[in-house]
Amino acid sequence: MSLKTVGTVLTRTLWATGNKSPPAARSPQVNRLRSTCSESGATQQGRGKTKEQSWSSDGARQNGDVPTSSELPHRCTTGNDKRSKEPVGAAGVTGVRRRSYTSTAAPMDTKSQLWARYNDTKRLVHVLIPPGACHLLNSSTVYANNEVNLDEVDIYGFDYDYTLALYSNALNPLIYNTARTFLIEHFKYPEAIRKYDYIPNFAVRGLHYDIQKGLLMKIDAFHYIQPGTVYRGLSPVPDEEVLQLYGGTYHVPLQQDSGFYGKGPKVKQFMDIFSIPEMTLMAVANDFFITNDIEYDPLHLFKDVSEAIGMVHLKGYMYKWIMQDLDKFILRGEETDAVLHRLVSHGKKLFLITNSPFSFVDKGMTHMVGKNWRDFFDVVIVQADKPHFFTDCIKPFRRLDGNGDLRWEKINSLDKGQIYKQGNLFDFLRLTGWRGSKVLYFGDHLYSDLADLMLRHGWRTGAIVPELEQETRVVSTSRYALNLTWLQALTGLMERLQVHRDPESVQILQEWQKEREELRVMTKNMFNPHFGSIFRTCHNPTYFSRRLCRFSDIYMASLSCLLNYDLTYTFYPRRTPLQHEAPLWMDQLCTGCRKTPFLEEMSQIR
């Protein structure tokens, strides 16, 4: 069964079992307001005579109920049927006359009707998900928020950490353990904190931290806290307490929330992949003081943990670990090499802007690409101090010599084969002339790497989101597809049938609401048991997703995804229906989940 057929069947069924009539398949010659058919007795065993039935185009019964699928009569009208003259505006009238039914089935009470509707819908969810539909997603896909034609892109720019170089999760425990040691030895925190080992998969990127309350949480695109995702230390905070702490609402006011770079006065958003061990250490330190009933100031703890994490980077520990074991920490180096070779072979200009020091970048690029890696890039800038590199116009460029020492001469041009330090984007634009949509820059940090380039300078931007691989694996499972489809169907049932207000119906709806909450928790836990998906709250996009769509034209799990597309390829964003639009786009039924060329075609491109 094709996706188009499935979409049609589901649409007809939901309309038939809802409060609206199913859309009829009509040819251009058929009157838009009426269709005629007859059903002969010879084709109906056991009926013995011709039977004609009629109904109108709206779906409400006279008493407001809707028939189950077993009650629906054959849809026919006589050719002489006349539309009623019932005026628009009459009680229960929406511009067309109400549907009349004739059926020999015994009438059902409201309770039986609700459960019949529930069972019919649940059966359809299980039956109509096509085999293999869950396996159409591919983690090598490039996803588009905005239309991008690669044929118009002449210049490709890159960040280094988590863009050209992807790191393994083995780095996180080292950052955590070293920062924990700094917290104990430098900031004089209790030695007992050393008993807390790193907790893999506790935190996810994009979480918010209430600095004054010491709470780690997930916030959606509308600044609302997702219930069940608020943690004080390592323990979840009950929803009732969260409401009390925030004045009876889950909403976090804009003036308190994270600012443009995720650093609000009271709430900070952790957008850096390196921040995952920082969030874990923050939670662990809070948990120690709480469980041992030791009074402390959450504001001081936040500041101290942030500085301890910063010392790991400033003192060069992370650089040293990676350079000592490049094979252990750097992933997909050969694919980075393939991307650069492919771009250069097609005449594209490349540049690198990173905050990392030259010695570190040189070691990693030599490992991935070879000693001649600098030949690929027209401009190389290290220790750029992003995001200030994109906003300030004060720091000048300085050139490094072959030993990595700073030169003193004024920079009048950015030459290929040279290494430059610091500088600013305004001088970069003046010296290169690279402007507008012909430039595509890739980075992993939505604020520091991409925001200013898109909003102020009109560059194309590509976000590297390594978490897509794990999230795609979850979304591609049959269990997730079934749970999510039933969750959506159950929500639809509750929405349509909440008009029933008798005590029995209210009790049934409460049971459905409880099941809906259980399904929400179940789908959340499939990604992360504490915070769920980095892209979704219960039903809304997360604050992270909102920023991802705002600051990136395209996004992908790694740069290697580019190998699956020709360099004249155009990425088209999926046209998803707005809330007031009909969800009947052919893109949704046929191509919506296939945002990657088929694997055979991808292999030819590679």
Coordinates of C-alpha atoms in Angstrom, one line a residue:
M1 CA 0.0 0.0 0.0
S2 CA 1.5 3.3 -1.0
L3 CA 1.8 6.3 1.3
K4 CA -0.7 8.1 -1.0
T5 CA -3.2 5.3 -0.6
V6 CA -2.7 5.2 3.2
G7 CA -3.2 9.0 3.5
T8 CA -6.4 8.7 1.5
V9 CA -7.8 5.9 3.6
L10 CA -6.9 7.5 6.9
T11 CA -8.4 10.8 5.7
R12 CA -11.6 9.2 4.6
T13 CA -11.9 7.1 7.8
L14 CA -11.2 9.9 10.2
W15 CA -13.8 12.1 8.4
A16 CA -16.3 9.3 8.4
T17 CA -15.8 8.7 12.2
G18 CA -15.6 12.3 13.0
N19 CA -18.0 15.2 12.8
K20 CA -17.5 15.9 9.1
S21 CA -18.4 14.0 5.9
P22 CA -15.7 12.1 4.0
P23 CA -14.5 13.9 0.9
A24 CA -16.0 12.3 -2.2
A25 CA -13.9 11.3 -5.2
R26 CA -15.4 13.3 -8.0
S27 CA -14.8 13.7 -11.7
P28 CA -15.0 17.2 -13.3
Q29 CA -18.4 16.3 -14.8
V30 CA -20.0 15.5 -11.5
N31 CA -21.9 18.2 -9.8
R32 CA -19.9 19.6 -6.8
L33 CA -22.9 19.6 -4.5
R34 CA -24.4 16.2 -5.3
S35 CA -23.5 12.7 -6.4
T36 CA -25.9 9.9 -7.5
C37 CA -25.5 6.2 -7.2
S38 CA -27.7 3.1 -6.6
E39 CA -27.1 -0.2 -5.1
S40 CA -29.0 -3.1 -6.6
G41 CA -30.4 -5.9 -4.6
A42 CA -28.7 -8.5 -6.8
T43 CA -25.3 -7.3 -5.5
Q44 CA -26.4 -7.4 -1.9
Q45 CA -26.8 -10.9 -0.5
G46 CA -29.6 -11.3 1.9
R47 CA -31.3 -8.0 1.1
G48 CA -33.7 -9.2 -1.7
K49 CA -34.5 -5.7 -3.1
T50 CA -33.0 -2.5 -4.3
K51 CA -32.2 -0.1 -1.6
E52 CA -31.5 3.6 -1.9
Q53 CA -30.1 5.7 0.9
S54 CA -29.4 9.4 1.1
W55 CA -27.4 11.7 3.3
S56 CA -26.2 15.2 3.0
S57 CA -22.6 16.6 2.9
D58 CA -22.2 17.5 6.6
G59 CA -21.6 15.0 9.3
A60 CA -23.6 15.9 12.4
R61 CA -26.5 13.8 13.5
Q62 CA -29.6 15.6 14.7
N63 CA -28.5 14.9 18.3
G64 CA -24.9 15.9 17.7
D65 CA -23.6 12.3 17.7
V66 CA -21.5 10.7 15.0
P67 CA -21.9 7.1 13.8
T68 CA -19.3 4.5 14.2
S69 CA -17.9 2.8 11.1
S70 CA -20.3 -0.1 11.6
E71 CA -23.3 2.3 11.5
L72 CA -22.3 4.2 8.3
P73 CA -24.7 3.5 5.5
H74 CA -23.8 3.2 1.8
R75 CA -23.2 6.7 0.5
C76 CA -25.8 7.3 -2.2
T77 CA -28.3 10.0 -3.2
T78 CA -31.1 9.9 -5.6
G79 CA -30.9 12.0 -8.7
N80 CA -34.0 13.9 -7.7
D81 CA -32.8 14.7 -4.2
K82 CA -33.2 18.4 -3.3
R83 CA -31.0 20.3 -0.9
S84 CA -32.9 21.6 2.2
K85 CA -33.6 25.3 2.5
E86 CA -32.4 25.4 6.1
P87 CA -30.9 28.8 6.6
V88 CA -27.3 29.5 7.4
G89 CA -27.1 30.5 11.0
A90 CA -29.8 28.2 12.4
A91 CA -28.9 26.2 15.4
G92 CA -26.2 23.7 14.6
V93 CA -26.1 24.8 10.9
T94 CA -22.7 25.7 9.3
G95 CA -23.8 26.6 5.9
V96 CA -25.0 23.2 4.7
R97 CA -27.9 21.1 5.8
R98 CA -27.3 18.5 8.5
R99 CA -26.9 14.8 7.5
S100 CA -29.9 12.5 7.9
Y101 CA -29.3 8.8 8.5
T102 CA -31.4 5.7 8.0
S103 CA -30.1 2.5 9.5
T104 CA -31.5 -0.7 11.0
A105 CA -28.7 -0.9 13.5
A106 CA -29.8 -0.7 17.2
P107 CA -28.9 2.7 18.7
M108 CA -26.0 2.8 21.0
D109 CA -25.7 4.7 24.2
T110 CA -23.0 7.4 24.4
K111 CA -20.6 5.3 26.5
S112 CA -20.7 2.5 23.9
Q113 CA -20.3 5.0 21.1
L114 CA -17.2 6.5 22.6
W115 CA -15.5 3.2 23.2
A116 CA -16.5 1.9 19.7
R117 CA -14.9 5.0 18.2
Y118 CA -11.8 4.4 20.4
N119 CA -11.5 0.8 19.3
D120 CA -12.1 1.5 15.6
T121 CA -9.4 4.2 15.6
K122 CA -6.9 2.0 17.4
R123 CA -7.5 -0.8 14.9
L124 CA -6.8 1.6 12.0
V125 CA -3.6 2.8 13.6
H126 CA -2.3 -0.7 13.7
V127 CA -3.6 -1.8 10.3
L128 CA -2.8 1.2 8.1
I129 CA 0.8 2.0 8.9
P130 CA 2.5 0.6 5.8
P131 CA 5.3 -2.0 6.2
G132 CA 8.6 -0.3 5.9
A133 CA 7.3 3.2 6.4
C134 CA 9.5 3.6 9.5
H135 CA 12.7 2.8 7.6
L136 CA 12.4 5.6 5.1
L137 CA 14.4 8.1 7.2
N138 CA 18.2 8.2 6.6
S139 CA 20.7 9.7 9.1
S140 CA 22.8 10.9 6.1
T141 CA 20.0 13.3 5.0
V142 CA 20.6 17.1 4.7
Y143 CA 17.4 18.8 6.1
A144 CA 16.3 22.2 4.8
N145 CA 14.7 25.0 6.7
N146 CA 15.1 27.3 3.7
E147 CA 15.6 26.7 0.0
V148 CA 19.3 26.4 -0.9
N149 CA 20.7 25.9 -4.4
L150 CA 24.2 24.6 -4.1
D151 CA 24.9 25.7 -7.7
E152 CA 24.8 29.3 -6.4
V153 CA 27.2 28.7 -3.6
D154 CA 30.9 29.5 -4.6
I155 CA 32.5 29.7 -1.1
Y156 CA 32.3 27.2 1.7
G157 CA 33.3 28.2 5.2
F158 CA 33.8 25.9 8.3
D159 CA 34.2 25.9 12.0
Y160 CA 36.6 23.3 13.3
D161 CA 35.5 21.7 16.5
Y162 CA 32.4 19.5 16.0
T163 CA 32.3 20.6 12.3
L164 CA 35.4 19.6 10.4
A165 CA 36.4 17.4 13.4
L166 CA 33.7 15.3 15.2
Y167 CA 34.7 14.0 18.6
S168 CA 33.7 10.8 20.3
N169 CA 31.7 10.7 23.6
A170 CA 34.9 9.5 25.3
L171 CA 35.8 13.2 25.7
N172 CA 32.9 14.0 28.0
P173 CA 34.1 12.0 31.1
L174 CA 37.6 13.5 30.8
I175 CA 36.2 17.1 30.8
Y176 CA 33.8 16.3 33.7
N177 CA 36.5 14.6 35.9
T178 CA 39.0 17.4 35.4
A179 CA 36.5 20.1 36.1
R180 CA 35.3 18.3 39.2
T181 CA 39.0 18.2 40.4
F182 CA 39.2 22.0 39.8
L183 CA 36.0 22.5 41.7
I184 CA 37.4 20.6 44.7
E185 CA 41.0 21.7 44.7
H186 CA 40.8 25.3 43.3
F187 CA 37.3 26.3 44.6
K188 CA 37.5 24.3 47.8
Y189 CA 34.3 22.3 47.4
P190 CA 33.8 19.2 49.6
E191 CA 36.0 16.2 48.7
A192 CA 32.9 14.0 48.9
I193 CA 31.8 15.4 45.5
R194 CA 34.6 13.2 44.0
K195 CA 32.4 10.2 44.6
Y196 CA 30.0 11.3 41.9
D197 CA 31.1 9.7 38.6
Y198 CA 30.1 11.1 35.2
I199 CA 26.6 10.1 34.2
P200 CA 26.4 9.3 30.5
N201 CA 23.2 10.4 28.7
F202 CA 21.9 12.4 31.7
A203 CA 21.8 15.8 30.0
V204 CA 21.0 16.8 26.4
R205 CA 22.0 19.9 24.4
G206 CA 19.7 22.9 24.4
L207 CA 18.5 22.7 28.1
H208 CA 17.9 25.8 30.2
Y209 CA 19.3 26.4 33.7
D210 CA 17.6 28.6 36.2
I211 CA 20.7 30.1 37.9
Q212 CA 18.9 31.4 41.0
K213 CA 16.7 28.3 41.6
G214 CA 19.4 25.8 40.6
L215 CA 17.0 24.0 38.2
L216 CA 17.8 22.3 34.9
M217 CA 14.9 22.1 32.5
K218 CA 13.7 21.8 28.9
I219 CA 11.7 24.8 27.5
D220 CA 9.7 24.8 24.3
A221 CA 9.6 27.3 21.5
F222 CA 6.9 29.3 23.3
H223 CA 9.0 29.7 26.5
Y224 CA 7.0 27.1 28.4
I225 CA 8.6 24.5 30.6
Q226 CA 7.9 20.9 29.6
P227 CA 6.4 19.1 32.6
G228 CA 8.4 16.2 33.8
T229 CA 11.7 17.6 32.6
V230 CA 12.7 19.8 35.6
Y231 CA 15.6 18.6 37.7
R232 CA 17.0 19.9 41.0
G233 CA 20.3 18.1 41.2
L234 CA 19.7 14.6 40.0
S235 CA 16.1 14.4 41.2
P236 CA 13.0 15.4 39.2
V237 CA 10.9 18.2 40.6
P238 CA 7.2 17.5 40.9
D239 CA 5.0 19.5 38.5
E240 CA 3.1 21.0 41.3
E241 CA 6.3 22.4 42.9
V242 CA 7.4 23.7 39.5
L243 CA 4.1 25.6 39.2
Q244 CA 4.5 27.0 42.7
L245 CA 8.1 28.1 41.9
Y246 CA 7.0 30.0 38.8
G247 CA 3.9 31.7 40.1
G248 CA 1.3 29.1 39.0
T249 CA 2.5 28.8 35.4
Y250 CA 5.0 26.9 33.4
H251 CA 5.9 30.0 31.4
V252 CA 9.3 31.6 31.7
P253 CA 9.1 35.4 30.9
L254 CA 11.2 36.7 28.1
Q255 CA 13.1 39.1 30.3
Q256 CA 14.3 36.2 32.4
D257 CA 15.0 33.8 29.6
S258 CA 18.3 33.4 27.8
G259 CA 19.3 36.3 25.6
F260 CA 20.5 36.3 22.0
Y261 CA 23.5 34.2 22.9
G262 CA 21.8 32.0 25.4
K263 CA 23.0 34.0 28.4
G264 CA 19.9 35.6 30.1
P265 CA 20.1 37.4 33.5
K266 CA 18.4 34.5 35.3
V267 CA 18.3 31.6 32.8
K268 CA 21.1 30.3 30.6
Q269 CA 20.7 28.0 27.7
F270 CA 23.4 25.4 27.0
M271 CA 23.8 25.2 23.3
D272 CA 27.4 23.9 23.0
I273 CA 28.1 20.2 22.7
F274 CA 30.9 20.7 25.1
S275 CA 28.4 21.9 27.7
I276 CA 27.0 18.4 28.3
P277 CA 29.6 17.5 31.0
E278 CA 29.1 21.1 32.4
M279 CA 25.4 20.4 32.9
T280 CA 26.1 17.1 34.5
L281 CA 28.6 18.6 36.9
M282 CA 26.1 21.3 37.8
A283 CA 23.5 18.7 38.6
V284 CA 25.9 16.6 40.6
A285 CA 27.1 19.6 42.7
N286 CA 23.5 20.6 43.4
D287 CA 22.6 17.1 44.3
F288 CA 25.5 16.8 46.8
F289 CA 24.4 19.9 48.8
I290 CA 20.7 19.0 48.7
T291 CA 21.1 15.3 49.8
N292 CA 23.5 16.3 52.6
D293 CA 21.3 19.2 53.7
I294 CA 24.1 21.7 53.3
E295 CA 23.0 25.3 52.8
Y296 CA 24.5 26.9 49.6
D297 CA 24.0 29.6 47.1
P298 CA 23.0 28.3 43.7
L299 CA 24.3 31.5 42.0
H300 CA 27.8 30.9 43.4
L301 CA 27.7 27.2 42.4
F302 CA 26.7 28.1 38.8
K303 CA 29.6 30.6 38.6
D304 CA 32.1 28.2 40.1
V305 CA 31.2 25.2 37.9
S306 CA 31.3 27.4 34.8
E307 CA 34.7 28.6 35.6
A308 CA 35.9 25.1 36.4
I309 CA 34.8 23.9 33.0
G310 CA 36.4 27.0 31.4
M311 CA 39.7 26.1 33.0
V312 CA 39.7 22.7 31.2
H313 CA 39.7 24.6 27.9
L314 CA 41.8 27.6 28.9
K315 CA 44.6 25.4 30.3
G316 CA 44.6 23.3 27.2
Y317 CA 43.7 19.9 28.7
M318 CA 41.1 19.1 26.0
Y319 CA 43.6 19.9 23.3
K320 CA 46.2 17.7 24.9
W321 CA 44.0 14.7 25.3
I322 CA 42.9 14.8 21.7
M323 CA 46.3 15.3 20.2
Q324 CA 47.7 12.4 22.3
D325 CA 45.1 10.0 20.8
L326 CA 43.6 11.3 17.6
D327 CA 42.3 7.9 16.6
K328 CA 40.3 7.6 19.8
F329 CA 38.7 11.0 19.8
I330 CA 38.3 12.1 16.2
L331 CA 35.6 10.5 14.2
R332 CA 35.0 10.3 10.4
G333 CA 38.3 12.0 9.5
E334 CA 38.3 10.3 6.1
E335 CA 34.9 11.6 5.3
T336 CA 36.0 15.2 6.1
D337 CA 38.9 14.6 3.7
A338 CA 36.5 13.4 1.0
V339 CA 34.3 16.5 1.5
L340 CA 37.2 18.9 1.1
H341 CA 38.6 17.1 -1.9
R342 CA 35.2 17.1 -3.6
L343 CA 34.6 20.8 -3.1
V344 CA 38.0 21.9 -4.3
S345 CA 37.8 19.6 -7.3
H346 CA 34.7 21.5 -8.3
G347 CA 36.4 24.9 -8.1
K348 CA 34.9 26.0 -4.8
K349 CA 36.8 28.4 -2.5
L350 CA 37.2 27.3 1.2
F351 CA 37.9 29.1 4.4
L352 CA 38.2 28.1 8.1
I353 CA 37.3 30.3 11.1
T354 CA 37.8 28.7 14.5
N355 CA 38.4 29.6 18.1
S356 CA 40.9 26.8 18.5
P357 CA 44.7 27.4 18.5
F358 CA 46.7 26.7 15.3
S359 CA 48.8 23.9 16.8
F360 CA 45.7 21.9 17.7
V361 CA 44.0 22.5 14.4
D362 CA 47.1 21.6 12.5
K363 CA 47.5 18.3 14.3
G364 CA 43.9 17.3 13.7
M365 CA 43.7 18.4 10.1
T366 CA 47.0 16.6 9.3
H367 CA 45.5 13.5 10.9
M368 CA 42.3 13.7 8.8
V369 CA 43.5 15.3 5.5
G370 CA 47.3 15.2 5.4
K371 CA 50.2 17.5 5.7
N372 CA 49.0 19.6 2.8
W373 CA 45.7 20.4 4.4
R374 CA 46.3 24.1 4.2
D375 CA 46.3 23.9 0.4
F376 CA 42.6 23.3 0.5
F377 CA 41.8 26.6 2.2
D378 CA 42.0 30.1 0.7
V379 CA 41.9 31.6 4.2
V380 CA 42.6 30.1 7.6
I381 CA 41.8 32.0 10.8
V382 CA 42.5 30.6 14.3
Q383 CA 41.6 31.9 17.8
A384 CA 39.0 34.1 16.2
D385 CA 37.1 34.7 19.4
K386 CA 33.6 34.0 18.1
P387 CA 31.0 35.3 18.4
H388 CA 32.8 38.6 18.9
F389 CA 34.6 38.0 15.6
F390 CA 31.2 38.5 13.9
T391 CA 30.1 41.5 15.8
D392 CA 33.2 43.6 16.7
C393 CA 35.2 45.7 14.3
I394 CA 38.1 46.5 16.5
K395 CA 40.5 43.5 16.6
P396 CA 42.9 43.5 13.6
F397 CA 44.2 40.3 11.9
R398 CA 47.7 39.2 12.8
R399 CA 49.7 36.7 10.8
L400 CA 51.4 33.6 12.3
D401 CA 54.8 32.5 11.0
G402 CA 55.8 28.9 10.4
N403 CA 56.5 28.4 14.1
G404 CA 53.2 29.7 15.2
D405 CA 54.6 33.0 16.5
L406 CA 52.8 36.3 15.9
R407 CA 54.1 38.7 13.2
W408 CA 53.9 42.5 13.6
E409 CA 53.2 43.7 10.1
K410 CA 49.8 45.2 9.0
I411 CA 47.5 42.9 7.2
N412 CA 46.4 44.3 3.8
S413 CA 45.3 40.9 2.3
L414 CA 44.4 37.4 3.3
D415 CA 46.6 35.1 1.4
K416 CA 46.3 31.4 0.7
G417 CA 48.7 29.3 2.7
Q418 CA 49.0 31.8 5.5
I419 CA 47.6 31.5 9.0
Y420 CA 45.8 34.4 10.6
K421 CA 44.8 35.0 14.2
Q422 CA 41.9 37.1 15.7
G423 CA 40.6 39.8 13.3
N424 CA 36.9 40.5 12.7
L425 CA 34.3 39.8 10.0
F426 CA 34.1 43.3 8.7
D427 CA 37.8 43.3 7.7
F428 CA 37.3 39.8 6.4
L429 CA 34.5 40.9 4.1
R430 CA 36.5 43.9 3.0
L431 CA 39.6 41.9 2.2
T432 CA 37.9 39.0 0.5
G433 CA 34.8 40.5 -1.1
W434 CA 32.9 37.4 -0.1
R435 CA 29.3 38.4 0.6
G436 CA 25.8 37.3 0.6
S437 CA 24.2 34.0 -0.4
K438 CA 27.1 32.8 -2.4
V439 CA 28.8 32.0 0.9
L440 CA 27.7 28.9 3.0
Y441 CA 29.2 28.6 6.5
F442 CA 29.0 25.4 8.6
G443 CA 29.2 25.3 12.4
D444 CA 27.8 23.5 15.4
H445 CA 26.9 26.4 17.7
L446 CA 23.7 28.1 16.6
Y447 CA 24.6 31.4 18.4
S448 CA 28.3 31.7 18.2
D449 CA 28.7 30.3 14.7
L450 CA 25.6 31.0 12.7
A451 CA 23.2 33.6 14.1
D452 CA 25.0 36.8 13.1
L453 CA 26.1 35.5 9.7
M454 CA 22.5 34.8 8.8
L455 CA 20.8 37.8 10.4
R456 CA 23.3 40.5 9.7
H457 CA 25.3 39.4 6.7
G458 CA 23.0 37.2 4.6
W459 CA 25.3 34.3 4.4
R460 CA 23.8 30.8 4.0
T461 CA 24.3 28.7 7.1
G462 CA 24.5 25.0 7.8
A463 CA 24.2 23.5 11.3
I464 CA 26.0 20.4 12.3
V465 CA 23.8 18.4 14.7
P466 CA 25.4 15.1 15.6
E467 CA 22.4 14.2 17.8
L468 CA 20.4 13.6 14.6
E469 CA 21.9 10.1 14.2
Q470 CA 20.6 8.9 17.5
E471 CA 17.3 10.7 17.1
T472 CA 16.8 9.3 13.6
R473 CA 17.4 5.8 14.9
V474 CA 14.6 6.2 17.4
V475 CA 12.2 7.8 15.0
S476 CA 12.8 4.9 12.5
T477 CA 11.6 2.2 14.9
S478 CA 8.2 0.6 14.5
R479 CA 7.6 1.1 18.2
Y480 CA 8.0 4.8 18.0
A481 CA 5.9 5.1 14.9
L482 CA 3.1 3.1 16.4
N483 CA 3.1 5.0 19.8
L484 CA 3.3 8.4 18.1
T485 CA 0.5 7.6 15.6
W486 CA -1.8 6.3 18.3
L487 CA -0.9 9.3 20.4
Q488 CA -2.0 11.7 17.6
A489 CA -5.1 9.6 16.9
L490 CA -6.1 9.5 20.6
T491 CA -5.6 13.3 20.8
G492 CA -7.9 13.7 17.8
L493 CA -10.6 11.6 19.4
M494 CA -10.4 13.6 22.6
E495 CA -10.6 16.8 20.6
R496 CA -13.7 15.7 18.6
L497 CA -15.6 14.0 21.4
Q498 CA -15.1 16.4 24.3
V499 CA -18.5 17.8 23.5
H500 CA -20.0 14.9 25.5
R501 CA -20.4 16.3 29.0
D502 CA -22.4 13.6 30.8
P503 CA -20.6 12.0 33.8
E504 CA -19.9 8.7 32.0
S505 CA -18.4 10.5 29.0
V506 CA -16.3 12.8 31.2
Q507 CA -14.9 9.7 33.0
I508 CA -14.0 8.1 29.7
L509 CA -12.3 11.2 28.5
Q510 CA -10.3 11.4 31.7
E511 CA -9.2 7.8 31.1
W512 CA -8.1 8.8 27.6
Q513 CA -6.2 11.8 29.0
K514 CA -4.3 9.5 31.4
E515 CA -3.4 7.2 28.5
R516 CA -2.3 10.2 26.5
E517 CA 0.0 11.3 29.2
E518 CA 1.5 7.8 29.5
L519 CA 2.1 7.8 25.7
R520 CA 3.8 11.1 26.0
V521 CA 6.2 9.8 28.7
M522 CA 6.8 6.7 26.7
T523 CA 7.8 8.5 23.5
K524 CA 9.9 11.0 25.5
N525 CA 11.8 8.2 27.3
M526 CA 12.7 6.6 24.0
F527 CA 15.1 9.5 23.3
N528 CA 16.3 10.3 26.8
P529 CA 14.7 9.2 30.1
H530 CA 15.3 12.6 31.7
F531 CA 14.7 15.2 29.0
G532 CA 13.5 13.4 25.9
S533 CA 14.3 14.6 22.4
I534 CA 16.4 17.8 21.8
F535 CA 13.9 18.7 19.1
R536 CA 10.5 18.2 20.7
T537 CA 8.6 18.8 23.9
C538 CA 5.3 17.0 24.4
H539 CA 3.8 18.5 21.2
N540 CA 5.8 21.7 20.4
P541 CA 9.3 22.2 19.0
T542 CA 11.9 22.9 21.7
Y543 CA 13.5 26.3 22.2
F544 CA 16.6 24.6 20.5
S545 CA 14.5 23.6 17.5
R546 CA 13.2 27.2 17.2
R547 CA 16.7 28.5 17.1
L548 CA 17.8 25.8 14.7
C549 CA 15.1 26.8 12.2
R550 CA 15.8 30.5 12.7
F551 CA 19.6 30.5 12.3
S552 CA 20.3 27.6 9.8
D553 CA 19.2 27.2 6.2
I554 CA 20.2 23.5 6.3
Y555 CA 21.2 21.1 9.0
M556 CA 22.7 17.6 9.1
A557 CA 24.4 15.1 11.4
S558 CA 27.9 15.7 9.9
L559 CA 29.6 17.2 7.0
S560 CA 29.8 13.8 5.4
C561 CA 26.1 14.1 4.5
L562 CA 27.1 16.5 1.7
L563 CA 28.7 13.5 -0.1
N564 CA 25.2 12.3 -0.8
Y565 CA 24.3 15.2 -3.0
D566 CA 25.5 16.7 -6.2
L567 CA 27.0 20.2 -5.9
T568 CA 24.2 21.5 -8.2
Y569 CA 21.5 20.1 -5.9
T570 CA 18.7 22.3 -4.5
F571 CA 17.5 21.6 -1.0
Y572 CA 13.8 22.3 -0.7
P573 CA 12.1 22.8 2.7
R574 CA 9.1 20.6 3.3
R575 CA 5.9 22.5 3.1
T576 CA 4.2 21.4 6.2
P577 CA 0.6 22.6 6.6
L578 CA -0.2 25.4 9.0
Q579 CA -2.8 24.8 11.7
H580 CA -5.5 26.4 9.6
E581 CA -4.5 24.5 6.4
A582 CA -5.7 21.1 5.2
P583 CA -3.1 18.4 5.8
L584 CA -3.5 16.9 2.3
W585 CA -0.3 18.0 0.6
M586 CA 1.0 15.4 -1.8
D587 CA 4.5 16.1 -0.4
Q588 CA 3.2 14.8 2.9
L589 CA 1.7 11.7 1.4
C590 CA 4.3 10.8 -1.1
T591 CA 7.7 12.5 -0.5
G592 CA 7.5 14.1 2.9
C593 CA 9.7 11.6 4.7
R594 CA 12.0 11.0 1.8
K595 CA 14.3 14.0 2.0
T596 CA 17.3 12.1 0.7
P597 CA 17.9 10.7 -2.8
F598 CA 17.5 6.9 -2.8
L599 CA 20.5 5.0 -1.7
E600 CA 21.4 3.7 -5.1
E601 CA 21.6 7.3 -6.4
M602 CA 23.5 8.4 -3.4
S603 CA 26.2 5.8 -4.0
Q604 CA 26.6 7.0 -7.6
I605 CA 27.1 10.6 -6.3
R606 CA 29.7 9.4 -3.9

